[in-house]
Every structure is written in C-alpha cells, then in structure tokens.
Short mmCIF file of C-alpha atoms in Angstrom, two decimals:
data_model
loop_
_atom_site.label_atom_id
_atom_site.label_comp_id
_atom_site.label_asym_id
_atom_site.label_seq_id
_atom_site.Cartn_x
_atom_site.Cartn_y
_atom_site.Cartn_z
CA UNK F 1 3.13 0.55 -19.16
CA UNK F 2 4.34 -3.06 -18.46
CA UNK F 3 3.44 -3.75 -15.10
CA UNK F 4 0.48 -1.38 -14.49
CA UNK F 5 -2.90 -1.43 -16.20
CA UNK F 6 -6.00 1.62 -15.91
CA UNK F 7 -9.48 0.63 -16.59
CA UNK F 8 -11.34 1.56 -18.54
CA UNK F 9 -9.29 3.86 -20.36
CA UNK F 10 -11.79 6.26 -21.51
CA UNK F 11 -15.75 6.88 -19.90
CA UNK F 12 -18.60 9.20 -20.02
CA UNK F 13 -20.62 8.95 -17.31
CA UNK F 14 -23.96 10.86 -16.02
CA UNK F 15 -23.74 13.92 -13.43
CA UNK F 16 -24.63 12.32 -9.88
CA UNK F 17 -24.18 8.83 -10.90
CA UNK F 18 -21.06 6.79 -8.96
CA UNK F 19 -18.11 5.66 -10.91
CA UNK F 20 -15.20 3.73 -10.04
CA UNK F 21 -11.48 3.58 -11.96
CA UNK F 22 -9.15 0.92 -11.51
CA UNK F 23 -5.96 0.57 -11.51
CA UNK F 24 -4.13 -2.77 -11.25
CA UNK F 25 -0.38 -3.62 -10.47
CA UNK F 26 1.90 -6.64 -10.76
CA UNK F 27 5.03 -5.17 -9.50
CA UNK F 28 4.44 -5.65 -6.05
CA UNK F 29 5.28 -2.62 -5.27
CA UNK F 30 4.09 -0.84 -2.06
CA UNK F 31 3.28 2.77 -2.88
CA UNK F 32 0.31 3.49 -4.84
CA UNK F 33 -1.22 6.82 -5.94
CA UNK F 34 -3.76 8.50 -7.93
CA UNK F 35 -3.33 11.77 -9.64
CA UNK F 36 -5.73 14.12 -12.23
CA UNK F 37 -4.03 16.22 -14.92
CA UNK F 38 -6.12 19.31 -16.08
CA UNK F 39 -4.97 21.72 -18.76
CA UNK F 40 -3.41 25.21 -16.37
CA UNK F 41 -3.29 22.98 -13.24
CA UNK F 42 -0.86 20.07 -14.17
CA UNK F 43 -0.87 16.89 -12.15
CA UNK F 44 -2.42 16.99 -8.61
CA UNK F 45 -2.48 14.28 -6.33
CA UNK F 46 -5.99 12.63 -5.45
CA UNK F 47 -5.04 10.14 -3.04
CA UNK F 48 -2.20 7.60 -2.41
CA UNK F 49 -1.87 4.50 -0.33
CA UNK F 50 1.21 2.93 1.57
CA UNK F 51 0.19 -0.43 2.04
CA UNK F 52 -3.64 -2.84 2.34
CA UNK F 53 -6.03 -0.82 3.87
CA UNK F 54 -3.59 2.26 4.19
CA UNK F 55 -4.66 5.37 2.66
CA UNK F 56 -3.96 9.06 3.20
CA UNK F 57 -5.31 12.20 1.32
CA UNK F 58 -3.80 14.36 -1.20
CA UNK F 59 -4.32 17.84 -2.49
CA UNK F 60 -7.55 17.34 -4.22
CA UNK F 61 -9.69 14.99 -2.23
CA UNK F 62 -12.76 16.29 -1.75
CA UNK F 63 -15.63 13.91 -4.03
CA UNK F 64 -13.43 11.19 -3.78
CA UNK F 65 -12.95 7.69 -2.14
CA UNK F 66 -10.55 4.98 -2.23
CA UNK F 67 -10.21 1.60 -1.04
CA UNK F 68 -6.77 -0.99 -1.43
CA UNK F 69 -7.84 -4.54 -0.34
CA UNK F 70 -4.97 -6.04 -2.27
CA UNK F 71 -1.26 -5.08 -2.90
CA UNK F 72 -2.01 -5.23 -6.80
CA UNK F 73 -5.29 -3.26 -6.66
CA UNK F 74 -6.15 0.39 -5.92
CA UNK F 75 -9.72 1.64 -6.84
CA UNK F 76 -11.10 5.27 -6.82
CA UNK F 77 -14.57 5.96 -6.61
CA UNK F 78 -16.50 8.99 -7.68
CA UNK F 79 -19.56 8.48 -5.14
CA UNK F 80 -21.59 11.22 -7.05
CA UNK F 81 -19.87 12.36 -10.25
CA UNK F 82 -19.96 16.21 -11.13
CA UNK F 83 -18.48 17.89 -14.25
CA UNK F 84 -15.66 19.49 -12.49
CA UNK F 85 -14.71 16.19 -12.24
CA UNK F 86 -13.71 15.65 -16.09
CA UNK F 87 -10.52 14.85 -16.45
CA UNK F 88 -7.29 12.76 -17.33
CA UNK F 89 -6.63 10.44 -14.32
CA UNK F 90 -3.41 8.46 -13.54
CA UNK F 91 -2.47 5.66 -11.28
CA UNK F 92 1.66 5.55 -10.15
CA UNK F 93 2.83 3.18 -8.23
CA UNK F 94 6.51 3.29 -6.18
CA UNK F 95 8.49 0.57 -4.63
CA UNK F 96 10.37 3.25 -2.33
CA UNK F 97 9.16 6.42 -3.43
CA UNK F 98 12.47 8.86 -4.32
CA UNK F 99 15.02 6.15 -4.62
CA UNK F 100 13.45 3.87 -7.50
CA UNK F 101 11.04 6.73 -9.35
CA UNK F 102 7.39 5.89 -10.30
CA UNK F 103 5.89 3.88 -12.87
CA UNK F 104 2.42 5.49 -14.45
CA UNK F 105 -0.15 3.98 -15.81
CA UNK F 106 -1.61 5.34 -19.53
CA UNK F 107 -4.50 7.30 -17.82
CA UNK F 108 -8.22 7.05 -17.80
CA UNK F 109 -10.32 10.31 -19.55
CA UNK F 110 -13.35 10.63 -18.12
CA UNK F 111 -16.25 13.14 -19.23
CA UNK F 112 -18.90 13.54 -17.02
CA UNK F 113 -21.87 15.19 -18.78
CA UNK A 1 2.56 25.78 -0.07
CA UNK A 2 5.23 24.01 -2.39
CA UNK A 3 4.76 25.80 -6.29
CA UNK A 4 6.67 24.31 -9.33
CA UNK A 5 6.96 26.56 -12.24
CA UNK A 6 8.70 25.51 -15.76
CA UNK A 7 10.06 27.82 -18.07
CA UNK A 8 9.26 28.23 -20.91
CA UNK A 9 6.04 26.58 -21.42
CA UNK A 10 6.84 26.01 -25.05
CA UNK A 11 9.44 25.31 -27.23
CA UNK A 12 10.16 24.96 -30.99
CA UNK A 13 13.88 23.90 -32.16
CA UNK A 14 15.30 22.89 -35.20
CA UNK A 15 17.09 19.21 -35.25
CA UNK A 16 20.25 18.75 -33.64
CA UNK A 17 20.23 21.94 -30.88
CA UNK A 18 21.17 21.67 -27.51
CA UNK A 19 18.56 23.03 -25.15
CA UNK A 20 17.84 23.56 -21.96
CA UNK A 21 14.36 23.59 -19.93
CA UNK A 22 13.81 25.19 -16.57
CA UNK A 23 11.97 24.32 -13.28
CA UNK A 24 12.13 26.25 -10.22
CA UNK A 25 10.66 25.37 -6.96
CA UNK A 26 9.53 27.88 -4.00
CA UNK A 27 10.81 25.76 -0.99
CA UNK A 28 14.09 24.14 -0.74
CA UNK A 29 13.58 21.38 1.27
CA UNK A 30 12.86 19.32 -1.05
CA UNK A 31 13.67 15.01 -1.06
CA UNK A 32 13.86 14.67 -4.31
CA UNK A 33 13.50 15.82 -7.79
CA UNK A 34 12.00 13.83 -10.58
CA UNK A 35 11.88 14.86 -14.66
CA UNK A 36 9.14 12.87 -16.50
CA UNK A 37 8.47 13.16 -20.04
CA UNK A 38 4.88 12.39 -21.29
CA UNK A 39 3.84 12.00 -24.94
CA UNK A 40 0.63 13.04 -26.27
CA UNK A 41 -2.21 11.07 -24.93
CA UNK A 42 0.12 8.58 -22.87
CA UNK A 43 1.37 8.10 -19.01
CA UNK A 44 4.14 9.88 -17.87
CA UNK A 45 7.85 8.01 -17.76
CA UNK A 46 10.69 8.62 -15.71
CA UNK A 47 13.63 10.30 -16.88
CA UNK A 48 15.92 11.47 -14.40
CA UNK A 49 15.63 11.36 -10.55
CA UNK A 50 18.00 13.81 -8.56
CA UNK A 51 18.02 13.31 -5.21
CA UNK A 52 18.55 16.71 -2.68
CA UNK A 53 22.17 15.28 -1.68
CA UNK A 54 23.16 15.30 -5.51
CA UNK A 55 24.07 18.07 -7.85
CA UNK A 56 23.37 16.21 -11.16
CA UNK A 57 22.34 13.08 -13.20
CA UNK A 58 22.76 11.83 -16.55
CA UNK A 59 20.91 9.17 -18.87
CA UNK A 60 22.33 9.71 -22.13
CA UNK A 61 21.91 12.78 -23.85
CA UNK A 62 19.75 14.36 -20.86
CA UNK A 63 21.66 15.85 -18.27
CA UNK A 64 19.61 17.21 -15.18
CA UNK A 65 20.94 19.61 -12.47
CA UNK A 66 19.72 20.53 -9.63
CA UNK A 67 20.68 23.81 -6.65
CA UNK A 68 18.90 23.63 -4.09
CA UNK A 69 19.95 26.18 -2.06
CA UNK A 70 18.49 28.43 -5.16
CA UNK A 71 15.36 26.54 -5.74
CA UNK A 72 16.22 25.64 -9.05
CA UNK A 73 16.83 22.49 -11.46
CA UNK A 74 17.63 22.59 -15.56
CA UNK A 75 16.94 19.99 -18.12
CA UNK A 76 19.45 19.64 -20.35
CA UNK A 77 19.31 17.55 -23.43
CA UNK A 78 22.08 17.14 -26.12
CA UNK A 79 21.88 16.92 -30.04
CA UNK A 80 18.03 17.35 -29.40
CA UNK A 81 15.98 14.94 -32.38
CA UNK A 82 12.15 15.02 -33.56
CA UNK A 83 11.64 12.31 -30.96
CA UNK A 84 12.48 14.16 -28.25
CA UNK A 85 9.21 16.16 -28.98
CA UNK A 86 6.84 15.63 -25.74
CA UNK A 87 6.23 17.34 -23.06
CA UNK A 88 8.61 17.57 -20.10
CA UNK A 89 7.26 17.56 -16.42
CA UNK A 90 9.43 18.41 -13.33
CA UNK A 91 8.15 17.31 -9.67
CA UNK A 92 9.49 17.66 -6.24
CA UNK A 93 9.04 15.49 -3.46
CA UNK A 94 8.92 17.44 -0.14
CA UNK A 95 9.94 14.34 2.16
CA UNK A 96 8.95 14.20 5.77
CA UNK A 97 4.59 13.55 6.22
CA UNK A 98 4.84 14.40 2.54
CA UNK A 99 7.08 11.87 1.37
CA UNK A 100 6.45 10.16 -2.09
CA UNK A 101 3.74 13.18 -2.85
CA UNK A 102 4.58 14.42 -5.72
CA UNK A 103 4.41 18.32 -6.53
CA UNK A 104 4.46 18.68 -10.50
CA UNK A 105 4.82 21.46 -12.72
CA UNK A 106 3.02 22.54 -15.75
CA UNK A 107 5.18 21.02 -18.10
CA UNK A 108 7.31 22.37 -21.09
CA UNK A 109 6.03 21.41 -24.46
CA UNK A 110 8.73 20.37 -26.74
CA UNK A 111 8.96 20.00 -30.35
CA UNK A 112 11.73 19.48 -32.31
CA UNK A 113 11.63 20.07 -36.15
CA UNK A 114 13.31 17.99 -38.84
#
C-alpha cells in the first residue's frame, strides 16, 4: 500500500538464528503496530507503538522485540527464531486510531525451518 | 477476554445477490468497529469504520450496522460481483488502555460466481 512498505516480503530463516522485519512509513502517522495472521487464529497483535521510543505489548509478545527510533520506522526482531514462529506478519499504522482507520502493509511470510 | 466470531466462515453466491456477513462480539464496550477486506496474499484495507455512538455506515454498495447493546454488527453488500470475492475481516477496538488494539475475527471467505 502507498505509504507503507514491509521488508523483505518473504524469508526463511534457521531455528535459533535472530531475524528482524521492517516496516517503513511515510505518512507520518503516529500509531504503529505489528500483527501475525495464522490460519484458525486470525490476526493477533504482536506489539504496537504510540510514538519514538514508545512501545507497549500486545497479545502475543512473548519471543519478540521492538524498537521505533524514527516516526517512519518500526522494526521487530525475532532474537532467537522458533518454528511456531512461521507466519504472515503485518505492519498498520494509524494517525488517530478509530477515527481515521488503519493502513496495512502487504505482509512479510516468514518460514522458519 | 474480548472474542470476535464471523458467521459463516464461507460463502459461495452467484453474481448479482445481496448478502449479508455476520460478526458478533462478546463485550459491548467496544470504541469502535472496523470491516477490512483482504485479498489473497495481500494486506488488509479498510472498508467501513463504525464508531460505538453510530448505528450504521455506508461506502457504496456496502452497508455496515452495528448494535451494540446486542454485541452484534452485519456486513451488508448490494448487487454482490466476482470482485467482491475476498475475504472479509471484522475487528473491535475496546478503547480505554486498549485503545487502537485491534481484536479481529476469523474472517468470512467470499466468492462470488459469474
């Protein structure tokens, strides 16, 4: 989507080896999150972040980092990847979340073998 | 525990029907409710977004309602075409320390047949 940009968009990585996803912004927009969708589970929220250097946790945290340093850029880090990890993961970011909707990003797939 | 079911989970209709998908939530306090529609292996985009004060909203041929008091919020799309066929995702935002969370469903799987 125009606006918001995942990378890479697809990656197989090792068990136990760190990986990092990006996902960059140019809407300025305050409110970033990141979410994994697994077949009989839907979308659950990872983390999000309000603002530089403000993050929270979400639902499914646990083997999972994040870091904002800029507005446009928020970065999630598998420190040691595991297989239950394999999934579909989007970024969304929010200018005010429930008055102006989200925009997504086109996901990342990641295996991890 | 917030829990967002959608009814049916599939759906198979011929060109041109009205239909109408379902999403019910287990608490009512709810901010917001959003309907996304995502296509197969893309992002998810923003359809409709009701907020609690409001009853309905429209965007064309999609028509979204929401009761609160009941839990409850239909999907309704008009004159229903092939590329309509996605899959349909309902969330609620709780508000309060979970404002802008989402809560999604499992999604409806549409397809519409020539």
């Amino acid at each position: 989507d125009a606006g918001i940009t995942q990378s890479p968009r697809h990656k197989v990585t090792e068990t136990g080896t760190p990986v990092t996803l990006r996902c960059h912004q140019t809407e300025n927009h305050r409110y970033m999150y990141w979410y994994r969708q697994d077949p009989g589970h839907g979308l659950r929220l990872i983390h999000y972040s309000y603002g530089v250097k403000d993050t929270d946790k979400g639902e499914v945290s646990d083997g999972y980092s994040v870091s904002r340093s800029k507005t446009e850029d928020f970065l999630l880090t598998l420190e040691s990847a595991t297989s239950s990890q394999t999934s579909v993961y989007f970024c969304a970011i929010s200018e005010v979340p429930g008055r102006y909707g989200y925009t997504f990003g086109s996901g990342t797939r990641l295996t991890v073998v | 525990k917030q829990e967002v079911t959608q009814i049916p989970a599939a759906l198979s209709v011929p060109e041109g029907e009205n239909l109408v998908l379902n999403c019910s939530f287990t608490d009512s306090a709810i901010y917001n409710l959003q309907w996304f529609r995502q296509d197969p292996g893309k992002g998810l985009t923003s359809l409709l977004l009701i907020q609690s004060s409001q009853r309905e909203q429209t965007s064309g041929r999609l028509n979204a309602s929401l009761d609160k008091s009941s839990g409850r919020s239909t999907l309704y799309i008009a004159a229903s075409q092939p590329g309509d066929s996605a899959t349909y995702l309902c969330a609620v935002d709780a508000g309060g320390t979970s404002y802008g969370k989402l809560t999604f469903g499992q999604g409806t799987i549409l397809t519409v047949h020539p």
